[in-house]
Amino acid sequence: MNWQSLVDNRQRFFWVLQVAGWIGYALVNYIGSKVFEMRDIYVFVIVLNAYAGCLMTVPLRYMYRKAWNASPWVLMLVVFSASYVTGTLWAVVQKFNLWEIYRHGYRPNEWFYYFQQGLDSVYIILCWSGLYFGIKYYQLLQSERQKALKATTMAHEAQLKMLRYQLNPHFLFNTLNAISTLILVKENKDANLMVSKLSDFLRYTLNTDPIKKVPLEQEIHALMLYLEIERVRFDERLKVTVEVSSEAKNALVPSLILQPIIENSIKYAIAHLAEGGEIDIKAQVFANELLLEVGDNGPGTELLNGQLVNAQGVGIANTKDRLKTLYENNYSFVLSDNTPSGLKVNLRVPFEKAMKK
């Protein structure tokens, strides 16, 4: 059992602290008895006093729980009253143990001597009460923090899912339009092949949790499924080169993070070139960071401070939002002119190595 599970189990946590606290009280008194050279029989007095204190403070717990939701003044009145009564009774028990065991049955002349000099015991019970409320408030604070963290995590996950699922209809719309076009021009074989490839790609997207990160090798495989769909449309006009270092293959990346970038390259670059075009995908690890690059040889576009001037669609915006949500400020997303022509997208994210199964 770890410490956190012990703290979460309030019933068990109380008894652990209760027993440990009174054992500590007994040890302190034992050390004091050695300093003042008390007889060995005084150890029994110490044990009985600690045992009595342990038993007499247990009802305070249930009393305080009953008064927990009362107003502050009522709660303070209950705490001081209960601590005074319990401390006084405990002082009586301590004197009785001292006189019966250590002083061999000594009896005071008057009964009220049992109640004298009991403030020390009252102070100890007040300290016990203070610790009880302090620990209880700490547990409540931790519980509220966990609830807030859980709510933040759920909102975070919902946002990521929304961004990922917003891309799927966008891609699906474009692909179905392409299939419709193929059917209209009676390219039924190509249309059937495209539907088959689309089915494989959608099966992958449905089986992949948009919250979890996947190895880059798996991400590249998903991109190849997507590009097989596009090759049905463009045939030999679409060329793709992939250069991924062996170390980068095991890097974790958000699932389908590159797909909207590739889609933009096809839509705004390859589709506008009569002779077709080429898309280059590169990945490497440098200085404990994963560097991703997607470039095309299309006509390019107008950029201002690394941003698209006439940005349309949701692909680039959603990709940046996903990166912002996942990595906060620990990432970069840069658009630049490719050489000799086209657009280049550079991504930099922290390198996280995938665990081998």
mmCIF file of C-alpha atoms in Angstrom:
data_model
loop_
_atom_site.group_PDB
_atom_site.id
_atom_site.type_symbol
_atom_site.label_atom_id
_atom_site.label_comp_id
_atom_site.label_asym_id
_atom_site.label_seq_id
_atom_site.Cartn_x
_atom_site.Cartn_y
_atom_site.Cartn_z
ATOM 1 C CA MET A 1 0.000 0.000 0.000
ATOM 2 C CA ASN A 2 1.450 3.346 -1.011
ATOM 3 C CA TRP A 3 1.152 6.621 0.894
ATOM 4 C CA GLN A 4 -1.482 8.128 -1.428
ATOM 5 C CA SER A 5 -3.855 5.177 -1.070
ATOM 6 C CA LEU A 6 -3.435 5.387 2.708
ATOM 7 C CA VAL A 7 -4.315 9.109 2.700
ATOM 8 C CA ASP A 8 -7.336 8.486 0.475
ATOM 9 C CA ASN A 9 -8.674 5.877 2.909
ATOM 10 C CA ARG A 10 -9.691 8.311 5.651
ATOM 11 C CA GLN A 11 -10.805 5.683 8.159
ATOM 12 C CA ARG A 12 -7.507 3.804 8.018
ATOM 13 C CA PHE A 13 -5.500 7.035 7.870
ATOM 14 C CA PHE A 14 -7.135 8.277 11.079
ATOM 15 C CA TRP A 15 -6.297 5.132 13.022
ATOM 16 C CA VAL A 16 -2.712 5.067 11.753
ATOM 17 C CA LEU A 17 -2.171 8.663 12.875
ATOM 18 C CA GLN A 18 -4.076 8.116 16.134
ATOM 19 C CA VAL A 19 -2.008 5.123 17.202
ATOM 20 C CA ALA A 20 1.276 6.599 15.950
ATOM 21 C CA GLY A 21 0.611 9.915 17.689
ATOM 22 C CA TRP A 22 -0.062 8.394 21.086
ATOM 23 C CA ILE A 23 2.901 6.052 20.766
ATOM 24 C CA GLY A 24 4.994 9.164 20.111
ATOM 25 C CA TYR A 25 3.469 10.804 23.197
ATOM 26 C CA ALA A 26 4.427 7.748 25.274
ATOM 27 C CA LEU A 27 8.000 7.779 23.929
ATOM 28 C CA VAL A 28 8.456 11.464 24.773
ATOM 29 C CA ASN A 29 7.233 10.848 28.318
ATOM 30 C CA TYR A 30 9.499 7.823 28.629
ATOM 31 C CA ILE A 31 12.525 9.912 27.642
ATOM 32 C CA GLY A 32 11.452 12.525 30.190
ATOM 33 C CA SER A 33 11.211 9.879 32.894
ATOM 34 C CA LYS A 34 14.808 8.866 32.217
ATOM 35 C CA VAL A 35 15.936 12.476 32.533
ATOM 36 C CA PHE A 36 14.209 12.839 35.909
ATOM 37 C CA GLU A 37 15.372 9.346 37.008
ATOM 38 C CA MET A 38 11.886 7.929 37.656
ATOM 39 C CA ARG A 39 11.591 4.322 38.796
ATOM 40 C CA ASP A 40 11.089 1.658 36.119
ATOM 41 C CA ILE A 41 7.491 1.061 37.205
ATOM 42 C CA TYR A 42 6.681 4.526 35.855
ATOM 43 C CA VAL A 43 6.712 2.958 32.345
ATOM 44 C CA PHE A 44 3.360 1.303 33.145
ATOM 45 C CA VAL A 45 1.937 4.692 34.127
ATOM 46 C CA ILE A 46 3.087 6.161 30.808
ATOM 47 C CA VAL A 47 1.553 3.296 28.805
ATOM 48 C CA LEU A 48 -1.768 3.528 30.673
ATOM 49 C CA ASN A 49 -1.906 7.312 30.255
ATOM 50 C CA ALA A 50 -1.236 7.080 26.499
ATOM 51 C CA TYR A 51 -3.798 4.295 26.158
ATOM 52 C CA ALA A 52 -6.388 6.330 28.037
ATOM 53 C CA GLY A 53 -5.660 9.404 25.911
ATOM 54 C CA CYS A 54 -6.013 7.340 22.731
ATOM 55 C CA LEU A 55 -9.393 5.965 23.803
ATOM 56 C CA MET A 56 -10.791 9.238 25.157
ATOM 57 C CA THR A 57 -9.999 11.220 22.000
ATOM 58 C CA VAL A 58 -11.796 8.800 19.673
ATOM 59 C CA PRO A 59 -15.302 10.139 20.598
ATOM 60 C CA LEU A 60 -14.054 13.649 19.767
ATOM 61 C CA ARG A 61 -13.689 12.594 16.145
ATOM 62 C CA TYR A 62 -17.371 11.690 15.846
ATOM 63 C CA MET A 63 -18.417 14.803 17.768
ATOM 64 C CA TYR A 64 -16.402 17.032 15.444
ATOM 65 C CA ARG A 65 -17.836 15.313 12.390
ATOM 66 C CA LYS A 66 -21.342 16.071 13.633
ATOM 67 C CA ALA A 67 -20.453 19.724 14.184
ATOM 68 C CA TRP A 68 -18.427 20.064 10.970
ATOM 69 C CA ASN A 69 -21.081 22.015 9.043
ATOM 70 C CA ALA A 70 -22.009 24.293 11.942
ATOM 71 C CA SER A 71 -21.145 27.997 11.972
ATOM 72 C CA PRO A 72 -17.521 28.887 12.912
ATOM 73 C CA TRP A 73 -18.506 30.208 16.359
ATOM 74 C CA VAL A 74 -20.521 27.102 17.192
ATOM 75 C CA LEU A 75 -17.701 24.890 15.948
ATOM 76 C CA MET A 76 -15.145 26.753 18.088
ATOM 77 C CA LEU A 77 -17.420 26.447 21.125
ATOM 78 C CA VAL A 78 -17.777 22.707 20.569
ATOM 79 C CA VAL A 79 -14.019 22.248 20.116
ATOM 80 C CA PHE A 80 -12.993 24.194 23.234
ATOM 81 C CA SER A 81 -15.750 22.706 25.397
ATOM 82 C CA ALA A 82 -15.093 19.131 24.295
ATOM 83 C CA SER A 83 -11.321 19.586 24.632
ATOM 84 C CA TYR A 84 -11.673 21.037 28.143
ATOM 85 C CA VAL A 85 -13.977 18.261 29.358
ATOM 86 C CA THR A 86 -11.906 15.495 27.754
ATOM 87 C CA GLY A 87 -8.612 16.994 28.951
ATOM 88 C CA THR A 88 -9.902 17.338 32.528
ATOM 89 C CA LEU A 89 -11.178 13.752 32.614
ATOM 90 C CA TRP A 90 -7.905 12.536 31.150
ATOM 91 C CA ALA A 91 -6.020 14.442 33.879
ATOM 92 C CA VAL A 92 -8.111 12.611 36.501
ATOM 93 C CA VAL A 93 -7.202 9.270 34.914
ATOM 94 C CA GLN A 94 -3.512 10.219 34.843
ATOM 95 C CA LYS A 95 -3.509 11.165 38.546
ATOM 96 C CA PHE A 96 -5.320 7.963 39.406
ATOM 97 C CA ASN A 97 -2.737 5.879 37.498
ATOM 98 C CA LEU A 98 0.134 7.784 39.103
ATOM 99 C CA TRP A 99 -1.151 7.429 42.662
ATOM 100 C CA GLU A 100 -2.352 3.840 42.347
ATOM 101 C CA ILE A 101 0.695 2.416 40.550
ATOM 102 C CA TYR A 102 3.634 4.692 41.223
ATOM 103 C CA ARG A 103 2.681 5.808 44.762
ATOM 104 C CA HIS A 104 1.210 2.461 45.870
ATOM 105 C CA GLY A 105 -2.438 3.416 46.440
ATOM 106 C CA TYR A 106 -1.999 6.992 47.676
ATOM 107 C CA ARG A 107 -5.286 8.854 48.216
ATOM 108 C CA PRO A 108 -5.578 12.672 48.441
ATOM 109 C CA ASN A 109 -7.408 14.213 51.394
ATOM 110 C CA GLU A 110 -9.992 15.919 49.188
ATOM 111 C CA TRP A 111 -11.604 14.620 45.966
ATOM 112 C CA PHE A 112 -11.102 17.889 44.073
ATOM 113 C CA TYR A 113 -7.336 17.256 44.069
ATOM 114 C CA TYR A 114 -8.040 14.923 41.154
ATOM 115 C CA PHE A 115 -9.083 17.967 39.079
ATOM 116 C CA GLN A 116 -6.177 20.227 39.948
ATOM 117 C CA GLN A 117 -3.350 21.014 37.521
ATOM 118 C CA GLY A 118 -5.232 19.602 34.545
ATOM 119 C CA LEU A 119 -4.476 22.427 32.112
ATOM 120 C CA ASP A 120 -1.514 20.565 30.623
ATOM 121 C CA SER A 121 -3.834 17.741 29.612
ATOM 122 C CA VAL A 122 -6.361 20.214 28.194
ATOM 123 C CA TYR A 123 -3.615 21.802 26.072
ATOM 124 C CA ILE A 124 -2.614 18.391 24.709
ATOM 125 C CA ILE A 125 -6.226 17.598 23.764
ATOM 126 C CA LEU A 126 -6.529 21.033 22.132
ATOM 127 C CA CYS A 127 -3.416 20.220 20.105
ATOM 128 C CA TRP A 128 -5.006 16.903 19.137
ATOM 129 C CA SER A 129 -8.131 18.783 18.013
ATOM 130 C CA GLY A 130 -6.043 21.252 16.022
ATOM 131 C CA LEU A 131 -4.207 18.435 14.258
ATOM 132 C CA TYR A 132 -7.509 16.692 13.525
ATOM 133 C CA PHE A 133 -8.983 19.756 11.836
ATOM 134 C CA GLY A 134 -5.719 20.590 10.077
ATOM 135 C CA ILE A 135 -5.434 17.107 8.560
ATOM 136 C CA LYS A 136 -9.129 17.056 7.652
ATOM 137 C CA TYR A 137 -8.866 20.428 5.880
ATOM 138 C CA TYR A 138 -5.744 19.175 4.082
ATOM 139 C CA GLN A 139 -7.622 16.076 2.882
ATOM 140 C CA LEU A 140 -10.523 18.207 1.655
ATOM 141 C CA LEU A 141 -8.107 20.531 -0.142
ATOM 142 C CA GLN A 142 -6.402 17.577 -1.827
ATOM 143 C CA SER A 143 -9.795 16.165 -2.814
ATOM 144 C CA GLU A 144 -10.829 19.491 -4.381
ATOM 145 C CA ARG A 145 -7.507 19.690 -6.214
ATOM 146 C CA GLN A 146 -8.009 16.200 -7.615
ATOM 147 C CA LYS A 147 -11.523 17.104 -8.753
ATOM 148 C CA ALA A 148 -10.260 20.295 -10.399
ATOM 149 C CA LEU A 149 -7.418 18.378 -12.070
ATOM 150 C CA LYS A 150 -9.838 15.721 -13.294
ATOM 151 C CA ALA A 151 -12.182 18.387 -14.678
ATOM 152 C CA THR A 152 -9.271 20.128 -16.421
ATOM 153 C CA THR A 153 -8.075 16.826 -17.872
ATOM 154 C CA MET A 154 -11.550 15.980 -19.145
ATOM 155 C CA ALA A 155 -11.867 19.414 -20.764
ATOM 156 C CA HIS A 156 -8.390 18.991 -22.251
ATOM 157 C CA GLU A 157 -9.301 15.606 -23.715
ATOM 158 C CA ALA A 158 -12.627 16.891 -25.033
ATOM 159 C CA GLN A 159 -10.851 19.750 -26.785
ATOM 160 C CA LEU A 160 -8.325 17.404 -28.412
ATOM 161 C CA LYS A 161 -11.076 15.038 -29.559
ATOM 162 C CA MET A 162 -13.047 17.934 -30.981
ATOM 163 C CA LEU A 163 -10.031 19.117 -32.972
ATOM 164 C CA ARG A 164 -9.256 15.633 -34.275
ATOM 165 C CA TYR A 165 -12.853 14.804 -35.174
ATOM 166 C CA GLN A 166 -13.202 18.156 -36.897
ATOM 167 C CA LEU A 167 -10.542 17.012 -39.377
ATOM 168 C CA ASN A 168 -12.183 13.681 -40.223
ATOM 169 C CA PRO A 169 -15.378 15.145 -41.764
ATOM 170 C CA HIS A 170 -13.239 17.664 -43.662
ATOM 171 C CA PHE A 171 -11.113 14.901 -45.195
ATOM 172 C CA LEU A 172 -14.140 12.656 -45.743
ATOM 173 C CA PHE A 173 -15.985 15.423 -47.582
ATOM 174 C CA ASN A 174 -13.083 15.948 -49.987
ATOM 175 C CA THR A 175 -12.646 12.225 -50.612
ATOM 176 C CA LEU A 176 -16.338 11.580 -51.261
ATOM 177 C CA ASN A 177 -16.350 14.458 -53.715
ATOM 178 C CA ALA A 178 -13.439 12.814 -55.534
ATOM 179 C CA ILE A 179 -15.256 9.450 -55.598
ATOM 180 C CA SER A 180 -18.384 11.172 -56.915
ATOM 181 C CA THR A 181 -16.327 12.758 -59.687
ATOM 182 C CA LEU A 182 -14.831 9.392 -60.642
ATOM 183 C CA ILE A 183 -18.291 7.856 -60.826
ATOM 184 C CA LEU A 184 -19.575 10.707 -63.003
ATOM 185 C CA VAL A 185 -16.754 10.189 -65.501
ATOM 186 C CA LYS A 186 -17.419 6.428 -65.351
ATOM 187 C CA GLU A 187 -14.101 5.554 -63.744
ATOM 188 C CA ASN A 188 -15.835 2.857 -61.693
ATOM 189 C CA LYS A 189 -12.724 0.787 -61.140
ATOM 190 C CA ASP A 190 -10.850 3.725 -59.671
ATOM 191 C CA ALA A 191 -13.904 4.743 -57.633
ATOM 192 C CA ASN A 192 -14.180 1.234 -56.179
ATOM 193 C CA LEU A 193 -10.457 1.203 -55.356
ATOM 194 C CA MET A 194 -10.758 4.586 -53.681
ATOM 195 C CA VAL A 195 -13.702 3.378 -51.556
ATOM 196 C CA SER A 196 -11.636 0.358 -50.466
ATOM 197 C CA LYS A 197 -8.668 2.552 -49.508
ATOM 198 C CA LEU A 198 -10.981 4.976 -47.719
ATOM 199 C CA SER A 199 -12.411 2.078 -45.720
ATOM 200 C CA ASP A 200 -8.905 1.046 -44.570
ATOM 201 C CA PHE A 201 -8.011 4.593 -43.606
ATOM 202 C CA LEU A 202 -11.245 5.212 -41.684
ATOM 203 C CA ARG A 203 -10.814 1.900 -39.864
ATOM 204 C CA TYR A 204 -7.404 3.095 -38.707
ATOM 205 C CA THR A 205 -8.740 6.474 -37.541
ATOM 206 C CA LEU A 206 -11.569 4.830 -35.598
ATOM 207 C CA ASN A 207 -9.179 2.408 -33.886
ATOM 208 C CA THR A 208 -6.771 5.178 -32.876
ATOM 209 C CA ASP A 209 -7.493 7.206 -29.758
ATOM 210 C CA PRO A 210 -7.153 10.911 -30.659
ATOM 211 C CA ILE A 211 -5.882 11.606 -27.137
ATOM 212 C CA LYS A 212 -2.983 9.175 -27.231
ATOM 213 C CA LYS A 213 0.258 9.700 -29.086
ATOM 214 C CA VAL A 214 1.487 7.095 -31.534
ATOM 215 C CA PRO A 215 4.958 6.141 -32.809
ATOM 216 C CA LEU A 216 5.982 8.109 -35.880
ATOM 217 C CA GLU A 217 6.384 4.840 -37.792
ATOM 218 C CA GLN A 218 2.670 4.179 -37.217
ATOM 219 C CA GLU A 219 1.842 7.752 -38.215
ATOM 220 C CA ILE A 220 3.757 7.330 -41.479
ATOM 221 C CA HIS A 221 1.839 4.113 -42.136
ATOM 222 C CA ALA A 222 -1.445 6.030 -41.706
ATOM 223 C CA LEU A 223 -0.182 8.711 -44.094
ATOM 224 C CA MET A 224 0.580 6.031 -46.675
ATOM 225 C CA LEU A 225 -3.032 4.814 -46.385
ATOM 226 C CA TYR A 226 -4.211 8.350 -47.003
ATOM 227 C CA LEU A 227 -1.802 8.873 -49.914
ATOM 228 C CA GLU A 228 -2.967 5.607 -51.521
ATOM 229 C CA ILE A 229 -6.407 7.205 -51.667
ATOM 230 C CA GLU A 230 -5.020 10.327 -53.303
ATOM 231 C CA ARG A 231 -2.937 8.287 -55.780
ATOM 232 C CA VAL A 232 -6.166 6.872 -57.170
ATOM 233 C CA ARG A 233 -7.013 10.449 -58.208
ATOM 234 C CA PHE A 234 -3.592 11.640 -59.308
ATOM 235 C CA ASP A 235 -1.979 8.384 -60.443
ATOM 236 C CA GLU A 236 1.625 9.130 -61.504
ATOM 237 C CA ARG A 237 1.217 12.894 -60.927
ATOM 238 C CA LEU A 238 1.700 12.418 -57.176
ATOM 239 C CA LYS A 239 5.180 11.520 -55.991
ATOM 240 C CA VAL A 240 6.094 11.090 -52.325
ATOM 241 C CA THR A 241 9.510 10.670 -50.737
ATOM 242 C CA VAL A 242 9.914 9.755 -47.095
ATOM 243 C CA GLU A 243 13.157 10.118 -45.123
ATOM 244 C CA VAL A 244 12.803 9.099 -41.479
ATOM 245 C CA SER A 245 15.786 8.274 -39.291
ATOM 246 C CA SER A 246 15.715 5.025 -37.313
ATOM 247 C CA GLU A 247 15.614 6.947 -34.037
ATOM 248 C CA ALA A 248 12.752 9.163 -35.225
ATOM 249 C CA LYS A 249 10.614 6.122 -36.100
ATOM 250 C CA ASN A 250 10.160 5.412 -32.392
ATOM 251 C CA ALA A 251 9.242 8.999 -31.503
ATOM 252 C CA LEU A 252 5.736 9.628 -30.183
ATOM 253 C CA VAL A 253 3.599 12.124 -32.097
ATOM 254 C CA PRO A 254 -0.091 13.107 -31.950
ATOM 255 C CA SER A 255 -2.091 10.771 -34.175
ATOM 256 C CA LEU A 256 -2.722 12.073 -37.706
ATOM 257 C CA ILE A 257 -0.880 15.314 -36.956
ATOM 258 C CA LEU A 258 0.699 15.365 -40.442
ATOM 259 C CA GLN A 259 -2.366 14.349 -42.458
ATOM 260 C CA PRO A 260 -3.941 17.836 -42.762
ATOM 261 C CA ILE A 261 -0.552 19.272 -43.793
ATOM 262 C CA ILE A 262 -0.201 16.635 -46.524
ATOM 263 C CA GLU A 263 -3.792 17.288 -47.571
ATOM 264 C CA ASN A 264 -3.057 21.012 -47.938
ATOM 265 C CA SER A 265 -0.013 20.242 -50.073
ATOM 266 C CA ILE A 266 -2.114 18.076 -52.389
ATOM 267 C CA LYS A 267 -4.997 20.545 -52.561
ATOM 268 C CA TYR A 268 -3.037 23.754 -53.081
ATOM 269 C CA ALA A 269 0.136 22.444 -54.768
ATOM 270 C CA ILE A 270 -0.135 19.091 -56.531
ATOM 271 C CA ALA A 271 -3.659 19.651 -57.856
ATOM 272 C CA HIS A 272 -2.588 22.884 -59.574
ATOM 273 C CA LEU A 273 0.358 21.352 -61.447
ATOM 274 C CA ALA A 274 -0.446 19.739 -64.787
ATOM 275 C CA GLU A 275 2.622 17.531 -64.657
ATOM 276 C CA GLY A 276 2.041 16.680 -61.001
ATOM 277 C CA GLY A 277 4.299 17.348 -58.084
ATOM 278 C CA GLU A 278 6.291 15.901 -55.244
ATOM 279 C CA ILE A 279 5.854 15.868 -51.466
ATOM 280 C CA ASP A 280 8.874 15.348 -49.237
ATOM 281 C CA ILE A 281 8.450 14.079 -45.681
ATOM 282 C CA LYS A 282 11.480 14.157 -43.405
ATOM 283 C CA ALA A 283 11.971 13.362 -39.718
ATOM 284 C CA GLN A 284 14.992 13.293 -37.448
ATOM 285 C CA VAL A 285 15.900 13.651 -33.796
ATOM 286 C CA PHE A 286 18.214 16.451 -32.772
ATOM 287 C CA ALA A 287 19.050 17.792 -29.285
ATOM 288 C CA ASN A 288 16.294 15.672 -27.707
ATOM 289 C CA GLU A 289 13.700 17.137 -30.054
ATOM 290 C CA LEU A 290 11.795 15.626 -32.943
ATOM 291 C CA LEU A 291 12.093 17.670 -36.150
ATOM 292 C CA LEU A 292 9.420 17.074 -38.788
ATOM 293 C CA GLU A 293 9.415 18.618 -42.229
ATOM 294 C CA VAL A 294 6.814 18.482 -45.002
ATOM 295 C CA GLY A 295 7.631 20.237 -48.260
ATOM 296 C CA ASP A 296 6.107 20.414 -51.735
ATOM 297 C CA ASN A 297 7.181 21.849 -55.088
ATOM 298 C CA GLY A 298 3.915 23.647 -55.811
ATOM 299 C CA PRO A 299 3.424 27.295 -56.722
ATOM 300 C CA GLY A 300 3.746 28.317 -53.053
ATOM 301 C CA THR A 301 1.680 30.948 -51.298
ATOM 302 C CA GLU A 302 2.006 34.377 -49.751
ATOM 303 C CA LEU A 303 3.523 34.352 -46.268
ATOM 304 C CA LEU A 304 3.785 37.062 -43.646
ATOM 305 C CA ASN A 305 5.941 36.399 -40.549
ATOM 306 C CA GLY A 306 5.671 32.666 -41.121
ATOM 307 C CA GLN A 307 1.862 32.750 -41.403
ATOM 308 C CA LEU A 308 -0.446 32.251 -44.375
ATOM 309 C CA VAL A 309 -1.866 35.567 -45.573
ATOM 310 C CA ASN A 310 -5.002 34.106 -47.168
ATOM 311 C CA ALA A 311 -5.511 31.079 -44.945
ATOM 312 C CA GLN A 312 -8.573 28.973 -45.762
ATOM 313 C CA GLY A 313 -9.889 25.745 -44.303
ATOM 314 C CA VAL A 314 -9.354 24.195 -40.895
ATOM 315 C CA GLY A 315 -6.353 21.895 -41.434
ATOM 316 C CA ILE A 316 -3.461 24.195 -40.535
ATOM 317 C CA ALA A 317 -5.409 25.983 -37.784
ATOM 318 C CA ASN A 318 -6.457 22.698 -36.145
ATOM 319 C CA THR A 319 -2.932 21.321 -36.310
ATOM 320 C CA LYS A 320 -1.577 24.380 -34.512
ATOM 321 C CA ASP A 321 -4.379 24.217 -31.930
ATOM 322 C CA ARG A 322 -3.659 20.553 -31.231
ATOM 323 C CA LEU A 323 0.047 21.267 -30.793
ATOM 324 C CA LYS A 324 -0.754 24.188 -28.485
ATOM 325 C CA THR A 325 -3.077 22.040 -26.378
ATOM 326 C CA LEU A 326 -0.646 19.133 -26.125
ATOM 327 C CA TYR A 327 2.670 20.952 -25.724
ATOM 328 C CA GLU A 328 1.655 24.454 -24.549
ATOM 329 C CA ASN A 329 4.649 26.602 -25.595
ATOM 330 C CA ASN A 330 7.137 23.767 -25.963
ATOM 331 C CA TYR A 331 6.779 23.372 -29.729
ATOM 332 C CA SER A 332 7.226 25.291 -32.980
ATOM 333 C CA PHE A 333 5.210 25.379 -36.193
ATOM 334 C CA VAL A 334 6.887 27.333 -39.001
ATOM 335 C CA LEU A 335 5.845 27.891 -42.615
ATOM 336 C CA SER A 336 8.489 28.934 -45.114
ATOM 337 C CA ASP A 337 9.166 29.032 -48.852
ATOM 338 C CA ASN A 338 10.585 25.836 -50.239
ATOM 339 C CA THR A 339 13.532 25.744 -52.631
ATOM 340 C CA PRO A 340 13.248 26.178 -55.586
ATOM 341 C CA SER A 341 9.451 26.475 -55.302
ATOM 342 C CA GLY A 342 6.579 25.485 -53.074
ATOM 343 C CA LEU A 343 5.821 25.576 -49.371
ATOM 344 C CA LYS A 344 7.654 23.953 -46.475
ATOM 345 C CA VAL A 345 6.229 23.209 -43.022
ATOM 346 C CA ASN A 346 8.601 22.586 -40.103
ATOM 347 C CA LEU A 347 7.400 21.149 -36.791
ATOM 348 C CA ARG A 348 9.450 20.820 -33.632
ATOM 349 C CA VAL A 349 8.143 18.898 -30.627
ATOM 350 C CA PRO A 350 9.839 17.286 -27.597
ATOM 351 C CA PHE A 351 11.278 13.855 -28.329
ATOM 352 C CA GLU A 352 9.351 11.124 -26.499
ATOM 353 C CA LYS A 353 10.419 7.591 -27.162
ATOM 354 C CA ALA A 354 7.709 4.984 -27.586
ATOM 355 C CA MET A 355 7.800 2.025 -25.215
ATOM 356 C CA LYS A 356 8.477 -1.298 -26.881
ATOM 357 C CA LYS A 357 5.657 -3.803 -26.505
#
